PDB file of C-alpha atoms in Angstrom:
ATOM      1  CA  MET A 732       5.576 -59.457  59.312  1.00  0.00           C
ATOM      2  CA  LYS A 733       6.217 -60.304  55.674  1.00  0.00           C
ATOM      3  CA  ASN A 734       3.338 -58.115  54.425  1.00  0.00           C
ATOM      4  CA  SER A 735       4.342 -55.194  56.658  1.00  0.00           C
ATOM      5  CA  VAL A 736       7.766 -55.129  54.958  1.00  0.00           C
ATOM      6  CA  LEU A 737       6.489 -55.498  51.407  1.00  0.00           C
ATOM      7  CA  GLN A 738       3.718 -52.906  51.554  1.00  0.00           C
ATOM      8  CA  PRO A 739       5.996 -49.863  52.182  1.00  0.00           C
ATOM      9  CA  ALA A 740       8.410 -51.153  49.561  1.00  0.00           C
ATOM     10  CA  ARG A 741       5.592 -51.487  47.010  1.00  0.00           C
ATOM     11  CA  ARG A 742       4.363 -47.972  47.800  1.00  0.00           C
ATOM     12  CA  LEU A 743       7.913 -46.639  47.377  1.00  0.00           C
ATOM     13  CA  MET A 744       8.237 -48.305  43.974  1.00  0.00           C
ATOM     14  CA  LEU A 745       4.889 -46.892  42.827  1.00  0.00           C
ATOM     15  CA  SER A 746       5.853 -43.408  44.033  1.00  0.00           C
ATOM     16  CA  ALA A 747       9.163 -43.622  42.193  1.00  0.00           C
ATOM     17  CA  ALA A 748       7.383 -44.761  39.012  1.00  0.00           C
ATOM     18  CA  ALA A 749       4.893 -41.889  39.262  1.00  0.00           C
ATOM     19  CA  ALA A 750       7.689 -39.374  39.838  1.00  0.00           C
ATOM     20  CA  GLY A 751       9.535 -40.755  36.821  1.00  0.00           C
ATOM     21  CA  LEU A 752       6.418 -40.424  34.654  1.00  0.00           C
ATOM     22  CA  LEU A 753       5.877 -36.829  35.752  1.00  0.00           C
ATOM     23  CA  ALA A 754       9.505 -35.995  34.999  1.00  0.00           C
ATOM     24  CA  LEU A 755       9.164 -37.589  31.560  1.00  0.00           C
ATOM     25  CA  LEU A 756       6.000 -35.604  30.818  1.00  0.00           C
ATOM     26  CA  ALA A 757       7.639 -32.392  31.995  1.00  0.00           C
ATOM     27  CA  GLY A 758      10.598 -33.135  29.756  1.00  0.00           C
ATOM     28  CA  CYS A 759       8.283 -33.662  26.795  1.00  0.00           C
ATOM     29  CA  ASP A 760       6.541 -30.354  27.533  1.00  0.00           C
ATOM     30  CA  ARG A 761       9.860 -28.510  27.616  1.00  0.00           C
ATOM     31  CA  ALA A 762      10.946 -30.188  24.395  1.00  0.00           C
ATOM     32  CA  SER A 763       7.751 -29.074  22.659  1.00  0.00           C
ATOM     33  CA  LYS A 764       8.463 -25.384  23.354  1.00  0.00           C
ATOM     34  CA  PRO A 765      10.938 -23.496  21.147  1.00  0.00           C
ATOM     35  CA  ALA A 766      14.228 -22.753  22.882  1.00  0.00           C
ATOM     36  CA  PHE A 767      14.606 -19.130  21.807  1.00  0.00           C
ATOM     37  CA  LYS A 768      17.921 -17.330  22.196  1.00  0.00           C
ATOM     38  CA  GLY A 769      15.984 -14.144  22.971  1.00  0.00           C
ATOM     39  CA  ILE A 770      13.384 -13.650  25.704  1.00  0.00           C
ATOM     40  CA  ASP A 771      10.274 -15.743  25.051  1.00  0.00           C
ATOM     41  CA  LEU A 772       7.214 -13.453  24.894  1.00  0.00           C
ATOM     42  CA  THR A 773       4.741 -16.116  23.810  1.00  0.00           C
ATOM     43  CA  GLY A 774       1.331 -15.203  25.206  1.00  0.00           C
ATOM     44  CA  ALA A 775       2.360 -11.669  26.206  1.00  0.00           C
ATOM     45  CA  ALA A 776      -0.529  -9.285  26.868  1.00  0.00           C
ATOM     46  CA  TYR A 777       1.181  -6.403  25.056  1.00  0.00           C
ATOM     47  CA  ALA A 778       2.660  -5.658  21.619  1.00  0.00           C
ATOM     48  CA  ARG A 779      -0.580  -6.996  20.157  1.00  0.00           C
ATOM     49  CA  GLU A 780      -1.434  -4.055  17.894  1.00  0.00           C
ATOM     50  CA  LEU A 781       0.545  -1.903  15.489  1.00  0.00           C
ATOM     51  CA  LYS A 782      -1.255   0.566  13.274  1.00  0.00           C
ATOM     52  CA  LEU A 783       0.719   3.438  11.710  1.00  0.00           C
ATOM     53  CA  PRO A 784       1.268   5.020   8.265  1.00  0.00           C
ATOM     54  CA  ASP A 785       4.282   3.766   6.323  1.00  0.00           C
ATOM     55  CA  GLN A 786       6.792   5.867   4.383  1.00  0.00           C
ATOM     56  CA  ASP A 787       4.283   6.142   1.525  1.00  0.00           C
ATOM     57  CA  GLY A 788       1.452   7.316   3.765  1.00  0.00           C
ATOM     58  CA  ARG A 789      -0.391   3.989   3.641  1.00  0.00           C
ATOM     59  CA  GLU A 790      -1.755   2.784   6.982  1.00  0.00           C
ATOM     60  CA  ARG A 791      -0.233  -0.553   7.913  1.00  0.00           C
ATOM     61  CA  THR A 792      -1.181  -3.145  10.543  1.00  0.00           C
ATOM     62  CA  LEU A 793       0.282  -6.445  11.724  1.00  0.00           C
ATOM     63  CA  GLY A 794      -2.320  -8.244   9.604  1.00  0.00           C
ATOM     64  CA  ASP A 795      -0.781  -6.821   6.416  1.00  0.00           C
ATOM     65  CA  PHE A 796       2.273  -9.030   6.924  1.00  0.00           C
ATOM     66  CA  LYS A 797       0.568 -12.294   7.867  1.00  0.00           C
ATOM     67  CA  GLY A 798       2.578 -15.262   6.627  1.00  0.00           C
ATOM     68  CA  LYS A 799       5.898 -13.595   7.381  1.00  0.00           C
ATOM     69  CA  VAL A 800       8.062 -13.411  10.481  1.00  0.00           C
ATOM     70  CA  LEU A 801       8.200  -9.750  11.499  1.00  0.00           C
ATOM     71  CA  VAL A 802      11.136  -8.061  13.180  1.00  0.00           C
ATOM     72  CA  VAL A 803       9.977  -4.738  14.635  1.00  0.00           C
ATOM     73  CA  PHE A 804      12.520  -2.177  15.851  1.00  0.00           C
ATOM     74  CA  PHE A 805      11.949   1.289  17.316  1.00  0.00           C
ATOM     75  CA  GLY A 806      14.558   3.934  16.513  1.00  0.00           C
ATOM     76  CA  PHE A 807      15.387   7.123  14.602  1.00  0.00           C
ATOM     77  CA  THR A 808      17.462   7.953  11.542  1.00  0.00           C
ATOM     78  CA  GLN A 809      19.966  10.193  13.350  1.00  0.00           C
ATOM     79  CA  CYS A 810      20.800   7.422  15.823  1.00  0.00           C
ATOM     80  CA  PRO A 811      24.613   7.107  15.732  1.00  0.00           C
ATOM     81  CA  ASP A 812      25.110   3.393  16.384  1.00  0.00           C
ATOM     82  CA  VAL A 813      22.327   1.171  17.742  1.00  0.00           C
ATOM     83  CA  CYS A 814      19.808   1.751  14.931  1.00  0.00           C
ATOM     84  CA  PRO A 815      22.129   1.383  11.927  1.00  0.00           C
ATOM     85  CA  THR A 816      23.811  -1.619  13.517  1.00  0.00           C
ATOM     86  CA  THR A 817      20.455  -3.314  14.136  1.00  0.00           C
ATOM     87  CA  LEU A 818      19.184  -2.677  10.606  1.00  0.00           C
ATOM     88  CA  ALA A 819      22.468  -3.805   9.016  1.00  0.00           C
ATOM     89  CA  GLU A 820      22.345  -6.959  11.139  1.00  0.00           C
ATOM     90  CA  LEU A 821      18.772  -7.701  10.076  1.00  0.00           C
ATOM     91  CA  ALA A 822      19.738  -7.278   6.414  1.00  0.00           C
ATOM     92  CA  GLN A 823      22.584  -9.725   7.033  1.00  0.00           C
ATOM     93  CA  VAL A 824      20.181 -12.170   8.694  1.00  0.00           C
ATOM     94  CA  LYS A 825      17.819 -12.105   5.699  1.00  0.00           C
ATOM     95  CA  LYS A 826      20.714 -12.996   3.384  1.00  0.00           C
ATOM     96  CA  ALA A 827      21.902 -15.761   5.705  1.00  0.00           C
ATOM     97  CA  LEU A 828      18.441 -17.362   5.575  1.00  0.00           C
ATOM     98  CA  GLY A 829      18.649 -17.750   1.807  1.00  0.00           C
ATOM     99  CA  PRO A 830      15.240 -18.203   0.110  1.00  0.00           C
ATOM    100  CA  ASP A 831      13.564 -18.112   3.562  1.00  0.00           C
ATOM    101  CA  GLY A 832      14.767 -14.540   3.905  1.00  0.00           C
ATOM    102  CA  GLU A 833      11.848 -13.535   1.676  1.00  0.00           C
ATOM    103  CA  ARG A 834       9.553 -14.638   4.503  1.00  0.00           C
ATOM    104  CA  VAL A 835      11.099 -12.156   6.929  1.00  0.00           C
ATOM    105  CA  GLN A 836       9.890  -8.549   7.115  1.00  0.00           C
ATOM    106  CA  GLY A 837      11.860  -5.795   8.819  1.00  0.00           C
ATOM    107  CA  ILE A 838       9.757  -2.940  10.253  1.00  0.00           C
ATOM    108  CA  PHE A 839      11.356   0.270  11.537  1.00  0.00           C
ATOM    109  CA  VAL A 840       9.154   2.444  13.764  1.00  0.00           C
ATOM    110  CA  THR A 841      10.516   5.955  14.159  1.00  0.00           C
ATOM    111  CA  VAL A 842      10.364   7.565  17.588  1.00  0.00           C
ATOM    112  CA  ASP A 843      11.382  10.880  16.010  1.00  0.00           C
ATOM    113  CA  PRO A 844       8.541  11.812  13.618  1.00  0.00           C
ATOM    114  CA  GLU A 845       9.521  15.461  13.986  1.00  0.00           C
ATOM    115  CA  ARG A 846      12.740  14.989  11.989  1.00  0.00           C
ATOM    116  CA  ASP A 847      12.162  11.645  10.267  1.00  0.00           C
ATOM    117  CA  THR A 848      10.172  12.697   7.206  1.00  0.00           C
ATOM    118  CA  PRO A 849       8.793  10.040   4.819  1.00  0.00           C
ATOM    119  CA  GLU A 850      11.454  11.000   2.250  1.00  0.00           C
ATOM    120  CA  LEU A 851      14.252  10.645   4.787  1.00  0.00           C
ATOM    121  CA  LEU A 852      12.930   7.290   5.987  1.00  0.00           C
ATOM    122  CA  LYS A 853      12.767   5.953   2.431  1.00  0.00           C
ATOM    123  CA  ALA A 854      16.379   6.905   1.730  1.00  0.00           C
ATOM    124  CA  TYR A 855      17.535   5.613   5.110  1.00  0.00           C
ATOM    125  CA  LEU A 856      16.024   2.143   4.752  1.00  0.00           C
ATOM    126  CA  GLN A 857      17.067   1.873   1.109  1.00  0.00           C
ATOM    127  CA  SER A 858      20.688   1.829   2.263  1.00  0.00           C
ATOM    128  CA  PHE A 859      20.043  -1.326   4.318  1.00  0.00           C
ATOM    129  CA  ASP A 860      17.355  -3.335   2.513  1.00  0.00           C
ATOM    130  CA  PRO A 861      14.743  -2.030   0.039  1.00  0.00           C
ATOM    131  CA  SER A 862      12.162  -4.439   1.476  1.00  0.00           C
ATOM    132  CA  PHE A 863      12.227  -2.872   4.940  1.00  0.00           C
ATOM    133  CA  VAL A 864       9.152  -0.846   5.892  1.00  0.00           C
ATOM    134  CA  ALA A 865       9.255   2.366   7.931  1.00  0.00           C
ATOM    135  CA  LEU A 866       6.303   3.415  10.072  1.00  0.00           C
ATOM    136  CA  ARG A 867       5.806   7.044  11.070  1.00  0.00           C
ATOM    137  CA  GLY A 868       2.913   8.399  13.086  1.00  0.00           C
ATOM    138  CA  SER A 869       2.103  11.671  14.800  1.00  0.00           C
ATOM    139  CA  GLU A 870       3.601  12.387  18.212  1.00  0.00           C
ATOM    140  CA  GLU A 871       0.403  11.089  19.812  1.00  0.00           C
ATOM    141  CA  GLN A 872       0.324   7.930  17.688  1.00  0.00           C
ATOM    142  CA  THR A 873       3.995   7.254  18.410  1.00  0.00           C
ATOM    143  CA  LYS A 874       3.416   7.558  22.158  1.00  0.00           C
ATOM    144  CA  ALA A 875       0.434   5.190  21.955  1.00  0.00           C
ATOM    145  CA  VAL A 876       2.357   2.528  20.008  1.00  0.00           C
ATOM    146  CA  ALA A 877       5.378   2.819  22.314  1.00  0.00           C
ATOM    147  CA  LYS A 878       3.065   2.310  25.290  1.00  0.00           C
ATOM    148  CA  GLU A 879       1.487  -0.757  23.652  1.00  0.00           C
ATOM    149  CA  PHE A 880       4.965  -2.254  23.148  1.00  0.00           C
ATOM    150  CA  LYS A 881       6.310  -1.067  26.536  1.00  0.00           C
ATOM    151  CA  VAL A 882       9.040   0.793  24.664  1.00  0.00           C
ATOM    152  CA  PHE A 883      10.838   3.686  26.342  1.00  0.00           C
ATOM    153  CA  TYR A 884      12.037   6.749  24.446  1.00  0.00           C
ATOM    154  CA  SER A 885      12.962  10.253  25.565  1.00  0.00           C
ATOM    155  CA  LYS A 886      14.530  13.349  24.017  1.00  0.00           C
ATOM    156  CA  VAL A 887      17.965  14.307  25.334  1.00  0.00           C
ATOM    157  CA  PRO A 888      19.126  17.912  24.699  1.00  0.00           C
ATOM    158  CA  GLY A 889      22.203  18.230  22.493  1.00  0.00           C
ATOM    159  CA  LYS A 890      25.228  20.508  22.838  1.00  0.00           C
ATOM    160  CA  THR A 891      23.788  23.222  20.621  1.00  0.00           C
ATOM    161  CA  GLU A 892      20.520  25.080  21.102  1.00  0.00           C
ATOM    162  CA  GLY A 893      17.555  23.221  19.637  1.00  0.00           C
ATOM    163  CA  SER A 894      19.508  20.029  18.939  1.00  0.00           C
ATOM    164  CA  TYR A 895      18.685  16.718  20.584  1.00  0.00           C
ATOM    165  CA  THR A 896      19.187  12.991  20.463  1.00  0.00           C
ATOM    166  CA  ILE A 897      16.852  10.253  21.707  1.00  0.00           C
ATOM    167  CA  ASP A 898      17.362   7.547  24.285  1.00  0.00           C
ATOM    168  CA  HIS A 899      15.229   4.521  23.460  1.00  0.00           C
ATOM    169  CA  THR A 900      14.730   0.819  24.068  1.00  0.00           C
ATOM    170  CA  ALA A 901      17.382  -1.014  22.068  1.00  0.00           C
ATOM    171  CA  ALA A 902      15.764  -4.305  21.144  1.00  0.00           C
ATOM    172  CA  SER A 903      13.747  -6.013  18.436  1.00  0.00           C
ATOM    173  CA  PHE A 904      10.334  -7.630  18.765  1.00  0.00           C
ATOM    174  CA  ILE A 905       9.927 -10.779  16.672  1.00  0.00           C
ATOM    175  CA  PHE A 906       6.445 -11.862  15.576  1.00  0.00           C
ATOM    176  CA  ASP A 907       5.433 -15.244  14.201  1.00  0.00           C
ATOM    177  CA  THR A 908       3.690 -15.746  10.872  1.00  0.00           C
ATOM    178  CA  GLN A 909       0.293 -15.324  12.565  1.00  0.00           C
ATOM    179  CA  GLY A 910       1.143 -11.832  13.805  1.00  0.00           C
ATOM    180  CA  ARG A 911       1.732 -12.791  17.460  1.00  0.00           C
ATOM    181  CA  VAL A 912       4.685 -11.381  19.375  1.00  0.00           C
ATOM    182  CA  ARG A 913       7.025 -14.223  20.378  1.00  0.00           C
ATOM    183  CA  VAL A 914      10.549 -12.992  21.088  1.00  0.00           C
ATOM    184  CA  PHE A 915      12.268  -9.955  22.606  1.00  0.00           C
ATOM    185  CA  SER A 916      15.773  -9.811  21.128  1.00  0.00           C
ATOM    186  CA  ARG A 917      18.153  -7.499  22.979  1.00  0.00           C
ATOM    187  CA  TYR A 918      20.587  -5.295  21.083  1.00  0.00           C
ATOM    188  CA  GLY A 919      23.996  -6.932  20.950  1.00  0.00           C
ATOM    189  CA  SER A 920      22.717 -10.521  20.908  1.00  0.00           C
ATOM    190  CA  GLY A 921      24.271 -11.025  17.488  1.00  0.00           C
ATOM    191  CA  ALA A 922      23.036 -12.010  14.049  1.00  0.00           C
ATOM    192  CA  GLN A 923      23.256 -15.754  14.680  1.00  0.00           C
ATOM    193  CA  ALA A 924      20.868 -15.596  17.644  1.00  0.00           C
ATOM    194  CA  LEU A 925      18.395 -13.761  15.429  1.00  0.00           C
ATOM    195  CA  VAL A 926      18.818 -16.326  12.644  1.00  0.00           C
ATOM    196  CA  ASP A 927      18.209 -19.204  15.063  1.00  0.00           C
ATOM    197  CA  ASP A 928      15.045 -17.675  16.548  1.00  0.00           C
ATOM    198  CA  ILE A 929      13.609 -16.761  13.156  1.00  0.00           C
ATOM    199  CA  LYS A 930      14.262 -20.286  11.864  1.00  0.00           C
ATOM    200  CA  LEU A 931      12.285 -21.719  14.793  1.00  0.00           C
ATOM    201  CA  LEU A 932       9.334 -19.475  13.983  1.00  0.00           C
ATOM    202  CA  LEU A 933       9.483 -20.201  10.260  1.00  0.00           C
ATOM    203  CA  ALA A 934       9.438 -23.924  11.023  1.00  0.00           C
ATOM    204  CA  GLU A 935       6.266 -23.726  13.114  1.00  0.00           C
ATOM    205  CA  LYS A 936       3.072 -25.152  11.613  1.00  0.00           C
TER     206      LYS A 936
END
């Protein structure tokens, strides 16, 4: 009778101990992963390649910026609000990071190569941060890169004949120093969220 009472109790204690150990290990696993403010894209099977000419006509790839955290944004120079706000915010973020701001590279990919000439892109980015890089491909190249990043963009006819604006994905893709996409930062998240996520990536070994 004595053993029949103790055996279930012993099994219950062992089960509780095992459950506690599993919970502890799970907690350690969660603690080891960065708690990004944006959407965690670690291990994503897209946004793995980016190859386009820059504003000087030089072909650039993700590998050119290894060692820096990249913030990639798709937009166009005649965008009335989202694009200038995003670029101004990124310039603000670089300043807020102090010396570490030099390890952050802003990349602007135009979805309007028809109107965004290299000269216009140079002048446009100069007004935000001279270190920012603009990428401009052909219509076909732009479509291919947008597909690789799962970015949407579409022309919307304007009020006058021949005029148009462009609807597009309003978010930034943040890459770690090894050139791997890690975070999807939605427009409107704020500069501090961007600062926090970039700091996490800069701190990684």
